[in-house]
Amino acid sequence: MFGSGSSTGHDNSGVSPVRFVWRYGGGEVSICGTFTRWTDLIPMSPMEGCPDVYQVVVSLVPGLHQFKFYVDGQWRVDEQLSFVNGTYGLVNTVVLTKDPPQVIDSETPGRSNMELDDVSVCTEVIQGMSADDLEVSRHRISAFLSSHTAYELLPESGKVIALDVTLPVKQAFHILYEQGIPVAPLWDFCKGQFVGVLTASDFILILRELGTRGSNLTEEELETHTISAWKEGKAHLSRQIDDSGRVYSKRLIHAGPYDSLKDVASNILQNSISTVPILHSSAQDGSFPQLLHLASLSGILKCICRYFRHSAGSLPILQQPICSIPLGTWVPKIGEPNRQPFATLKPNASLGAALSLLVQANVSSIPIVNDNDSLLDVYSRR
């Protein structure tokens, strides 16, 4: 239904992500070849910081491939790459081996050409792992995320739940509890679009507001207090108002089924959110979109694990012990210096303290430990 226009026509088993690079400028650059049956054009995008350099990642099967670049309405070949005189005139060629991934670039292959992004990685934080192994793992994951789309996150079957902004807050949280879900997108019927997301964080903030002296919100009001009214009140609490006292209209962070997994993950990390709704609209103006899925980092991680499960050796980082990678508030030894302090609570801590710590430490769950720091339970947002 949402298949990529860059389909190769081959079986997906054994495919490898290949990055094609065009370094000679142009306004609009695409690539076409035997992997598109010489019919479909695959758009190429300018590299960040290098507007004259275009790139695209295509999943290809091992073998001989021919291709040409389509630059501003004219067919071009890169004479610095291998080329032959074929049925379609001069065409570039590449023989793809089974060792992923590869970069098709006119410059001498090197570390700079293997970069798919500008993210710097500190090799010292992963103990016992060589810089080469780290680079291989980072590049292969980055190549995978760049060449696969959000469509692959969609389950074969399942349900997605959205809440109308006119629902009372109390009823909305009962629905979340009964359905066993921590997050639900918000639908505004008057606007004909999704306008936000109701999360466990909203529930935490409401509980904290109820416990605040002088609060204008009472438990009785939750029976009639709508989601839209709460979101507006939340904006005032967060000082998201302009000089006229009006609430800023925040844009809903969402993605489409054709967006790359890398873009989805970047949206989640850069905006410090837990989920991104995957929306699709058949209308040109994007009105009345369909809610397909709620993407999360855990879902993307599952997708990576499925892809590499039969070739785990190609990702050396998977062979490392979890304590070698500083994930979240992980601390191998409690009280170890130069580490992020481990967020914990004692069993007799108040609910207010737990809610405050969840918000302030920006974590999804808190270990409950005894006086000997032994784990007793886990208290989570959900």
mmCIF file of C-alpha atoms in Angstrom:
data_model
loop_
_atom_site.group_PDB
_atom_site.id
_atom_site.type_symbol
_atom_site.label_atom_id
_atom_site.label_comp_id
_atom_site.label_asym_id
_atom_site.label_seq_id
_atom_site.Cartn_x
_atom_site.Cartn_y
_atom_site.Cartn_z
ATOM 1 C CA MET A 1 0.000 0.000 0.000
ATOM 2 C CA PHE A 2 2.837 2.354 0.822
ATOM 3 C CA GLY A 3 5.590 0.572 -1.084
ATOM 4 C CA SER A 4 8.625 2.671 -1.962
ATOM 5 C CA GLY A 5 8.987 3.936 -5.480
ATOM 6 C CA SER A 6 12.564 2.704 -5.419
ATOM 7 C CA SER A 7 11.602 -0.960 -5.533
ATOM 8 C CA THR A 8 14.207 -3.070 -7.222
ATOM 9 C CA GLY A 9 11.911 -5.875 -8.201
ATOM 10 C CA HIS A 10 14.133 -8.380 -6.386
ATOM 11 C CA ASP A 11 13.428 -10.480 -3.343
ATOM 12 C CA ASN A 12 14.353 -8.628 -0.141
ATOM 13 C CA SER A 13 16.572 -11.445 1.144
ATOM 14 C CA GLY A 14 20.268 -10.640 0.885
ATOM 15 C CA VAL A 15 19.824 -6.984 -0.022
ATOM 16 C CA SER A 16 22.396 -4.430 1.083
ATOM 17 C CA PRO A 17 22.079 -0.640 1.499
ATOM 18 C CA VAL A 18 24.188 1.174 -1.111
ATOM 19 C CA ARG A 19 24.779 4.924 -1.047
ATOM 20 C CA PHE A 20 25.057 6.687 -4.417
ATOM 21 C CA VAL A 21 26.723 10.107 -4.488
ATOM 22 C CA TRP A 22 26.620 12.826 -7.195
ATOM 23 C CA ARG A 23 29.217 15.547 -6.560
ATOM 24 C CA TYR A 24 28.678 17.890 -9.492
ATOM 25 C CA GLY A 25 25.791 20.099 -8.381
ATOM 26 C CA GLY A 26 22.408 20.685 -9.965
ATOM 27 C CA GLY A 27 18.950 21.862 -8.968
ATOM 28 C CA GLU A 28 17.153 18.492 -9.088
ATOM 29 C CA VAL A 29 19.090 15.228 -9.148
ATOM 30 C CA SER A 30 17.726 11.679 -9.405
ATOM 31 C CA ILE A 31 19.096 8.237 -10.197
ATOM 32 C CA CYS A 32 17.681 5.513 -12.427
ATOM 33 C CA GLY A 33 18.968 2.076 -13.382
ATOM 34 C CA THR A 34 18.404 -1.609 -13.775
ATOM 35 C CA PHE A 35 17.252 -1.724 -10.138
ATOM 36 C CA THR A 36 14.281 0.495 -11.109
ATOM 37 C CA ARG A 37 13.755 -1.297 -14.470
ATOM 38 C CA TRP A 38 14.905 1.986 -16.083
ATOM 39 C CA THR A 39 11.428 3.434 -15.451
ATOM 40 C CA ASP A 40 11.310 5.024 -11.980
ATOM 41 C CA LEU A 41 13.474 7.945 -10.909
ATOM 42 C CA ILE A 42 14.770 7.884 -7.321
ATOM 43 C CA PRO A 43 15.220 11.465 -6.020
ATOM 44 C CA MET A 44 18.587 12.310 -4.455
ATOM 45 C CA SER A 45 18.934 14.792 -1.584
ATOM 46 C CA PRO A 46 21.614 17.435 -0.963
ATOM 47 C CA MET A 47 24.037 16.536 1.806
ATOM 48 C CA GLU A 48 23.874 18.725 4.880
ATOM 49 C CA GLY A 49 26.534 21.431 4.605
ATOM 50 C CA CYS A 50 27.332 20.435 0.977
ATOM 51 C CA PRO A 51 24.494 21.738 -1.232
ATOM 52 C CA ASP A 52 26.298 20.681 -4.444
ATOM 53 C CA VAL A 53 26.643 17.060 -3.323
ATOM 54 C CA TYR A 54 23.597 14.784 -3.645
ATOM 55 C CA GLN A 55 23.104 11.318 -2.190
ATOM 56 C CA VAL A 56 20.568 8.526 -1.850
ATOM 57 C CA VAL A 57 20.625 5.074 -0.251
ATOM 58 C CA VAL A 58 19.142 2.188 -2.259
ATOM 59 C CA SER A 59 18.741 -1.439 -1.136
ATOM 60 C CA LEU A 60 20.262 -3.711 -3.807
ATOM 61 C CA VAL A 61 20.889 -7.426 -4.221
ATOM 62 C CA PRO A 62 24.423 -8.668 -5.021
ATOM 63 C CA GLY A 63 25.305 -8.623 -8.701
ATOM 64 C CA LEU A 64 25.926 -6.266 -11.643
ATOM 65 C CA HIS A 65 23.908 -3.032 -11.707
ATOM 66 C CA GLN A 66 23.814 -0.272 -14.323
ATOM 67 C CA PHE A 67 22.637 3.254 -13.599
ATOM 68 C CA LYS A 68 22.606 6.883 -14.753
ATOM 69 C CA PHE A 69 22.012 10.207 -13.055
ATOM 70 C CA TYR A 70 19.192 12.541 -14.131
ATOM 71 C CA VAL A 71 20.335 16.112 -13.470
ATOM 72 C CA ASP A 72 18.037 19.049 -14.255
ATOM 73 C CA GLY A 73 16.280 17.149 -17.036
ATOM 74 C CA GLN A 74 19.435 15.680 -18.609
ATOM 75 C CA TRP A 75 20.935 12.199 -18.369
ATOM 76 C CA ARG A 76 24.469 12.227 -16.952
ATOM 77 C CA VAL A 77 27.124 9.676 -16.025
ATOM 78 C CA ASP A 78 29.959 10.058 -13.553
ATOM 79 C CA GLU A 79 33.075 9.542 -15.670
ATOM 80 C CA GLN A 80 35.133 8.987 -12.530
ATOM 81 C CA LEU A 81 33.204 5.737 -11.955
ATOM 82 C CA SER A 82 33.167 2.581 -14.070
ATOM 83 C CA PHE A 83 31.019 3.023 -17.187
ATOM 84 C CA VAL A 84 30.186 1.116 -20.378
ATOM 85 C CA ASN A 85 28.300 1.736 -23.624
ATOM 86 C CA GLY A 86 25.020 -0.137 -23.228
ATOM 87 C CA THR A 87 21.456 -0.185 -24.525
ATOM 88 C CA TYR A 88 20.820 3.213 -22.931
ATOM 89 C CA GLY A 89 24.080 4.779 -24.147
ATOM 90 C CA LEU A 90 26.837 5.443 -21.650
ATOM 91 C CA VAL A 91 25.888 4.039 -18.224
ATOM 92 C CA ASN A 92 27.741 3.686 -14.938
ATOM 93 C CA THR A 93 28.160 0.190 -13.565
ATOM 94 C CA VAL A 94 28.761 -1.359 -10.176
ATOM 95 C CA VAL A 95 29.302 -4.964 -9.099
ATOM 96 C CA LEU A 96 27.782 -5.366 -5.635
ATOM 97 C CA THR A 97 29.323 -7.985 -3.361
ATOM 98 C CA LYS A 98 27.760 -9.620 -0.318
ATOM 99 C CA ASP A 99 29.742 -7.431 2.092
ATOM 100 C CA PRO A 100 27.432 -4.539 3.093
ATOM 101 C CA PRO A 101 27.355 -1.638 2.983
ATOM 102 C CA GLN A 102 28.953 0.072 -0.018
ATOM 103 C CA VAL A 103 29.350 3.665 -1.195
ATOM 104 C CA ILE A 104 29.233 4.494 -4.899
ATOM 105 C CA ASP A 105 31.287 7.679 -4.993
ATOM 106 C CA SER A 106 33.758 9.193 -7.435
ATOM 107 C CA GLU A 107 36.211 10.070 -4.652
ATOM 108 C CA THR A 108 38.636 7.588 -3.164
ATOM 109 C CA PRO A 109 36.693 5.592 -0.571
ATOM 110 C CA GLY A 110 37.668 6.571 2.926
ATOM 111 C CA ARG A 111 36.244 7.223 6.324
ATOM 112 C CA SER A 112 34.716 10.555 5.290
ATOM 113 C CA ASN A 113 32.793 8.864 2.475
ATOM 114 C CA MET A 114 31.404 6.292 4.873
ATOM 115 C CA GLU A 115 29.703 8.954 6.969
ATOM 116 C CA LEU A 116 25.948 9.120 6.589
ATOM 117 C CA ASP A 117 25.607 11.848 9.190
ATOM 118 C CA ASP A 118 27.655 14.299 11.206
ATOM 119 C CA VAL A 119 27.111 12.699 14.591
ATOM 120 C CA SER A 120 30.353 12.462 16.544
ATOM 121 C CA VAL A 121 30.891 9.274 18.549
ATOM 122 C CA CYS A 122 33.237 9.137 21.511
ATOM 123 C CA THR A 123 34.983 5.783 21.272
ATOM 124 C CA GLU A 124 36.188 5.958 24.862
ATOM 125 C CA VAL A 125 32.684 5.510 26.296
ATOM 126 C CA ILE A 126 32.463 1.930 25.014
ATOM 127 C CA GLN A 127 35.010 -0.028 26.956
ATOM 128 C CA GLY A 128 36.947 -2.805 25.270
ATOM 129 C CA MET A 129 35.718 -1.965 21.768
ATOM 130 C CA SER A 130 38.055 -0.834 18.997
ATOM 131 C CA ALA A 131 37.410 2.341 17.023
ATOM 132 C CA ASP A 132 37.080 0.278 13.816
ATOM 133 C CA ASP A 133 34.424 -2.002 15.322
ATOM 134 C CA LEU A 134 32.522 1.005 16.613
ATOM 135 C CA GLU A 135 32.685 2.702 13.217
ATOM 136 C CA VAL A 136 31.470 -0.432 11.424
ATOM 137 C CA SER A 137 28.516 -0.815 13.809
ATOM 138 C CA ARG A 138 27.607 2.856 13.685
ATOM 139 C CA HIS A 139 27.781 3.044 9.891
ATOM 140 C CA ARG A 140 25.766 -0.133 9.258
ATOM 141 C CA ILE A 141 23.007 0.936 11.634
ATOM 142 C CA SER A 142 22.976 4.428 10.108
ATOM 143 C CA ALA A 143 22.818 2.954 6.600
ATOM 144 C CA PHE A 144 19.947 0.694 7.632
ATOM 145 C CA LEU A 145 17.970 3.560 9.194
ATOM 146 C CA SER A 146 18.531 5.758 6.132
ATOM 147 C CA SER A 147 17.405 3.121 3.629
ATOM 148 C CA HIS A 148 14.291 1.821 5.437
ATOM 149 C CA THR A 149 11.028 3.638 5.985
ATOM 150 C CA ALA A 150 8.472 4.029 8.756
ATOM 151 C CA TYR A 151 6.198 1.676 6.821
ATOM 152 C CA GLU A 152 8.288 -1.216 8.156
ATOM 153 C CA LEU A 153 7.250 -0.325 11.704
ATOM 154 C CA LEU A 154 3.598 -1.036 10.963
ATOM 155 C CA PRO A 155 2.442 -4.382 12.455
ATOM 156 C CA GLU A 156 0.628 -6.924 10.300
ATOM 157 C CA SER A 157 -2.420 -6.463 12.498
ATOM 158 C CA GLY A 158 -3.337 -4.386 15.501
ATOM 159 C CA LYS A 159 -5.292 -1.360 16.617
ATOM 160 C CA VAL A 160 -4.610 2.313 17.027
ATOM 161 C CA ILE A 161 -6.664 4.513 19.355
ATOM 162 C CA ALA A 162 -7.211 8.262 19.102
ATOM 163 C CA LEU A 163 -9.103 10.490 21.524
ATOM 164 C CA ASP A 164 -11.296 13.466 20.689
ATOM 165 C CA VAL A 165 -10.161 16.695 22.350
ATOM 166 C CA THR A 166 -13.695 17.240 23.676
ATOM 167 C CA LEU A 167 -13.498 14.162 25.935
ATOM 168 C CA PRO A 168 -13.311 14.829 29.695
ATOM 169 C CA VAL A 169 -9.813 14.247 31.046
ATOM 170 C CA LYS A 170 -10.955 11.663 33.596
ATOM 171 C CA GLN A 171 -12.751 9.616 30.941
ATOM 172 C CA ALA A 172 -9.722 9.832 28.647
ATOM 173 C CA PHE A 173 -7.392 8.375 31.283
ATOM 174 C CA HIS A 174 -9.894 5.601 32.033
ATOM 175 C CA ILE A 175 -9.786 4.710 28.342
ATOM 176 C CA LEU A 176 -5.992 4.611 28.336
ATOM 177 C CA TYR A 177 -6.035 2.361 31.401
ATOM 178 C CA GLU A 178 -8.718 0.016 30.064
ATOM 179 C CA GLN A 179 -6.974 -0.327 26.700
ATOM 180 C CA GLY A 180 -3.585 -0.848 28.335
ATOM 181 C CA ILE A 181 -1.880 1.953 26.391
ATOM 182 C CA PRO A 182 0.213 4.849 27.762
ATOM 183 C CA VAL A 183 -0.229 7.237 24.806
ATOM 184 C CA ALA A 184 -3.025 8.322 22.466
ATOM 185 C CA PRO A 185 -3.066 10.933 19.662
ATOM 186 C CA LEU A 186 -5.660 13.716 19.959
ATOM 187 C CA TRP A 187 -8.168 14.390 17.186
ATOM 188 C CA ASP A 188 -9.827 17.762 16.632
ATOM 189 C CA PHE A 189 -12.983 17.188 14.590
ATOM 190 C CA CYS A 190 -13.486 20.899 13.853
ATOM 191 C CA LYS A 191 -9.992 21.189 12.354
ATOM 192 C CA GLY A 192 -10.096 17.736 10.779
ATOM 193 C CA GLN A 193 -6.624 16.883 11.981
ATOM 194 C CA PHE A 194 -4.550 15.441 14.804
ATOM 195 C CA VAL A 195 -3.421 18.217 17.118
ATOM 196 C CA GLY A 196 -1.458 16.567 19.918
ATOM 197 C CA VAL A 197 -0.829 13.538 22.091
ATOM 198 C CA LEU A 198 -2.120 12.607 25.556
ATOM 199 C CA THR A 199 0.520 10.754 27.557
ATOM 200 C CA ALA A 200 1.280 9.431 31.012
ATOM 201 C CA SER A 201 3.211 12.659 31.561
ATOM 202 C CA ASP A 202 -0.090 14.566 31.368
ATOM 203 C CA PHE A 203 -1.491 12.322 34.091
ATOM 204 C CA ILE A 204 1.575 12.997 36.252
ATOM 205 C CA LEU A 205 1.262 16.751 35.794
ATOM 206 C CA ILE A 206 -2.455 16.640 36.621
ATOM 207 C CA LEU A 207 -1.793 14.685 39.835
ATOM 208 C CA ARG A 208 0.892 17.186 40.798
ATOM 209 C CA GLU A 209 -1.430 20.090 40.016
ATOM 210 C CA LEU A 210 -4.171 18.549 42.181
ATOM 211 C CA GLY A 211 -1.717 18.334 45.040
ATOM 212 C CA THR A 212 -0.652 21.966 44.697
ATOM 213 C CA ARG A 213 -2.164 24.369 47.160
ATOM 214 C CA GLY A 214 -4.123 27.090 45.456
ATOM 215 C CA SER A 215 -4.627 24.999 42.335
ATOM 216 C CA ASN A 216 -7.624 25.950 40.203
ATOM 217 C CA LEU A 217 -8.112 22.322 39.208
ATOM 218 C CA THR A 218 -10.226 20.081 41.448
ATOM 219 C CA GLU A 219 -11.032 16.388 41.256
ATOM 220 C CA GLU A 220 -14.655 17.242 40.529
ATOM 221 C CA GLU A 221 -13.646 19.383 37.576
ATOM 222 C CA LEU A 222 -11.873 16.427 36.008
ATOM 223 C CA GLU A 223 -15.346 14.975 35.334
ATOM 224 C CA THR A 224 -16.077 17.802 32.884
ATOM 225 C CA HIS A 225 -12.610 19.276 32.223
ATOM 226 C CA THR A 226 -11.935 18.471 28.556
ATOM 227 C CA ILE A 227 -8.619 17.410 27.076
ATOM 228 C CA SER A 228 -8.417 20.644 25.069
ATOM 229 C CA ALA A 229 -8.998 22.678 28.248
ATOM 230 C CA TRP A 230 -6.261 20.750 30.038
ATOM 231 C CA LYS A 231 -3.812 21.235 27.165
ATOM 232 C CA GLU A 232 -4.484 24.978 27.226
ATOM 233 C CA GLY A 233 -4.024 25.051 30.999
ATOM 234 C CA LYS A 234 -0.829 23.027 30.635
ATOM 235 C CA ALA A 235 0.496 25.581 28.155
ATOM 236 C CA HIS A 236 -0.104 28.350 30.712
ATOM 237 C CA LEU A 237 1.663 26.294 33.380
ATOM 238 C CA SER A 238 4.589 25.825 31.000
ATOM 239 C CA ARG A 239 4.467 29.539 30.078
ATOM 240 C CA GLN A 240 3.808 28.699 26.415
ATOM 241 C CA ILE A 241 1.937 31.988 25.930
ATOM 242 C CA ASP A 242 2.712 35.131 23.983
ATOM 243 C CA ASP A 243 2.643 38.753 25.152
ATOM 244 C CA SER A 244 -1.107 38.918 24.551
ATOM 245 C CA GLY A 245 -1.733 35.989 26.875
ATOM 246 C CA ARG A 246 -2.645 33.651 24.030
ATOM 247 C CA VAL A 247 -1.396 30.069 23.913
ATOM 248 C CA TYR A 248 1.267 29.239 21.368
ATOM 249 C CA SER A 249 0.002 26.833 18.711
ATOM 250 C CA LYS A 250 2.578 24.028 18.845
ATOM 251 C CA ARG A 251 2.972 21.888 15.754
ATOM 252 C CA LEU A 252 2.299 18.172 16.166
ATOM 253 C CA ILE A 253 5.466 16.164 15.577
ATOM 254 C CA HIS A 254 4.521 13.358 13.196
ATOM 255 C CA ALA A 255 5.893 11.301 10.310
ATOM 256 C CA GLY A 256 4.629 9.676 7.137
ATOM 257 C CA PRO A 257 4.961 6.045 6.025
ATOM 258 C CA TYR A 258 7.589 7.035 3.429
ATOM 259 C CA ASP A 259 9.847 8.859 5.928
ATOM 260 C CA SER A 260 13.115 7.091 6.740
ATOM 261 C CA LEU A 261 13.599 5.425 10.113
ATOM 262 C CA LYS A 262 16.517 7.777 10.641
ATOM 263 C CA ASP A 263 14.211 10.808 10.336
ATOM 264 C CA VAL A 264 11.682 9.232 12.712
ATOM 265 C CA ALA A 265 14.358 8.468 15.321
ATOM 266 C CA SER A 266 15.824 11.973 14.954
ATOM 267 C CA ASN A 267 12.381 13.508 15.522
ATOM 268 C CA ILE A 268 11.965 11.529 18.735
ATOM 269 C CA LEU A 269 15.416 12.379 20.090
ATOM 270 C CA GLN A 270 15.596 16.029 19.029
ATOM 271 C CA ASN A 271 12.138 16.855 20.394
ATOM 272 C CA SER A 272 12.498 14.738 23.574
ATOM 273 C CA ILE A 273 9.239 12.877 22.970
ATOM 274 C CA SER A 274 8.328 9.233 23.491
ATOM 275 C CA THR A 275 6.334 8.545 20.328
ATOM 276 C CA VAL A 276 5.702 9.913 16.840
ATOM 277 C CA PRO A 277 2.320 9.278 15.155
ATOM 278 C CA ILE A 278 2.630 7.825 11.640
ATOM 279 C CA LEU A 279 -0.022 9.598 9.568
ATOM 280 C CA HIS A 280 -1.100 9.281 5.932
ATOM 281 C CA SER A 281 -3.537 11.402 3.951
ATOM 282 C CA SER A 282 -4.692 10.810 0.385
ATOM 283 C CA ALA A 283 -5.673 14.490 0.099
ATOM 284 C CA GLN A 284 -3.113 16.920 -1.308
ATOM 285 C CA ASP A 285 -3.682 19.374 1.547
ATOM 286 C CA GLY A 286 -3.119 16.637 4.127
ATOM 287 C CA SER A 287 -6.622 16.954 5.574
ATOM 288 C CA PHE A 288 -8.335 14.101 7.440
ATOM 289 C CA PRO A 289 -5.235 11.911 7.737
ATOM 290 C CA GLN A 290 -5.315 8.246 8.704
ATOM 291 C CA LEU A 291 -3.557 7.189 11.899
ATOM 292 C CA LEU A 292 -1.445 4.154 10.982
ATOM 293 C CA HIS A 293 0.856 3.606 13.948
ATOM 294 C CA LEU A 294 2.655 5.156 16.909
ATOM 295 C CA ALA A 295 6.409 4.932 16.341
ATOM 296 C CA SER A 296 8.822 4.731 19.264
ATOM 297 C CA LEU A 297 12.530 4.122 19.767
ATOM 298 C CA SER A 298 11.781 0.640 21.100
ATOM 299 C CA GLY A 299 9.914 -0.180 17.881
ATOM 300 C CA ILE A 300 12.842 1.044 15.781
ATOM 301 C CA LEU A 301 15.229 -1.046 17.915
ATOM 302 C CA LYS A 302 13.069 -4.134 17.291
ATOM 303 C CA CYS A 303 13.236 -3.393 13.565
ATOM 304 C CA ILE A 304 17.052 -3.217 13.725
ATOM 305 C CA CYS A 305 17.218 -6.492 15.672
ATOM 306 C CA ARG A 306 14.972 -8.266 13.156
ATOM 307 C CA TYR A 307 17.122 -7.063 10.256
ATOM 308 C CA PHE A 308 20.444 -8.098 11.797
ATOM 309 C CA ARG A 309 19.284 -11.174 13.740
ATOM 310 C CA HIS A 310 20.860 -13.620 11.265
ATOM 311 C CA SER A 311 24.069 -11.589 10.929
ATOM 312 C CA ALA A 312 24.695 -10.290 14.449
ATOM 313 C CA GLY A 313 28.422 -10.624 13.806
ATOM 314 C CA SER A 314 28.209 -7.711 11.359
ATOM 315 C CA LEU A 315 27.420 -5.434 14.317
ATOM 316 C CA PRO A 316 30.312 -5.792 16.801
ATOM 317 C CA ILE A 317 28.527 -3.461 19.214
ATOM 318 C CA LEU A 318 25.958 -6.213 19.884
ATOM 319 C CA GLN A 319 28.707 -8.379 21.351
ATOM 320 C CA GLN A 320 29.481 -5.831 24.085
ATOM 321 C CA PRO A 321 28.158 -6.191 27.669
ATOM 322 C CA ILE A 322 25.421 -3.711 28.516
ATOM 323 C CA CYS A 323 27.497 -2.129 31.282
ATOM 324 C CA SER A 324 30.075 -0.974 28.698
ATOM 325 C CA ILE A 325 27.548 1.404 27.114
ATOM 326 C CA PRO A 326 26.260 4.296 29.280
ATOM 327 C CA LEU A 327 22.559 3.933 28.480
ATOM 328 C CA GLY A 328 20.140 6.122 30.417
ATOM 329 C CA THR A 329 21.075 6.315 34.098
ATOM 330 C CA TRP A 330 23.053 3.070 34.038
ATOM 331 C CA VAL A 331 25.793 2.979 36.673
ATOM 332 C CA PRO A 332 27.814 -0.283 37.027
ATOM 333 C CA LYS A 333 28.685 0.582 40.646
ATOM 334 C CA ILE A 334 26.456 2.770 42.773
ATOM 335 C CA GLY A 335 28.311 5.927 43.717
ATOM 336 C CA GLU A 336 31.004 5.534 41.063
ATOM 337 C CA PRO A 337 32.490 8.984 40.347
ATOM 338 C CA ASN A 338 32.105 10.764 37.001
ATOM 339 C CA ARG A 339 28.891 8.939 36.266
ATOM 340 C CA GLN A 340 25.314 10.141 36.036
ATOM 341 C CA PRO A 341 23.686 9.545 39.444
ATOM 342 C CA PHE A 342 21.331 6.605 39.547
ATOM 343 C CA ALA A 343 17.716 7.719 40.140
ATOM 344 C CA THR A 344 16.185 5.494 42.860
ATOM 345 C CA LEU A 345 13.540 5.694 45.576
ATOM 346 C CA LYS A 346 12.977 3.971 48.900
ATOM 347 C CA PRO A 347 9.698 2.047 49.484
ATOM 348 C CA ASN A 348 8.429 4.672 51.960
ATOM 349 C CA ALA A 349 8.850 7.562 49.487
ATOM 350 C CA SER A 350 5.686 9.557 48.796
ATOM 351 C CA LEU A 351 3.802 9.378 45.509
ATOM 352 C CA GLY A 352 4.560 13.069 45.022
ATOM 353 C CA ALA A 353 8.295 12.391 45.300
ATOM 354 C CA ALA A 354 8.045 9.604 42.729
ATOM 355 C CA LEU A 355 6.117 11.768 40.263
ATOM 356 C CA SER A 356 8.516 14.680 40.711
ATOM 357 C CA LEU A 357 11.535 12.444 40.148
ATOM 358 C CA LEU A 358 10.033 10.986 36.974
ATOM 359 C CA VAL A 359 9.638 14.503 35.589
ATOM 360 C CA GLN A 360 12.881 16.028 36.877
ATOM 361 C CA ALA A 361 15.153 13.081 36.009
ATOM 362 C CA ASN A 362 13.376 12.681 32.648
ATOM 363 C CA VAL A 363 13.224 8.897 33.005
ATOM 364 C CA SER A 364 10.473 6.403 32.216
ATOM 365 C CA SER A 365 10.837 4.354 35.402
ATOM 366 C CA ILE A 366 12.478 4.419 38.826
ATOM 367 C CA PRO A 367 13.959 1.424 40.677
ATOM 368 C CA ILE A 368 12.636 1.013 44.236
ATOM 369 C CA VAL A 369 15.524 -0.123 46.453
ATOM 370 C CA ASN A 370 16.009 -0.911 50.138
ATOM 371 C CA ASP A 371 18.671 0.482 52.470
ATOM 372 C CA ASN A 372 21.219 -1.932 50.956
ATOM 373 C CA ASP A 373 20.425 -0.693 47.423
ATOM 374 C CA SER A 374 18.894 -4.059 46.542
ATOM 375 C CA LEU A 375 16.160 -3.896 43.912
ATOM 376 C CA LEU A 376 12.646 -4.433 45.260
ATOM 377 C CA ASP A 377 10.423 -3.185 42.448
ATOM 378 C CA VAL A 378 10.162 -0.651 39.615
ATOM 379 C CA TYR A 379 7.763 2.306 39.506
ATOM 380 C CA SER A 380 7.110 3.514 35.934
ATOM 381 C CA ARG A 381 5.219 6.290 34.190
ATOM 382 C CA ARG A 382 2.954 3.683 32.669
#
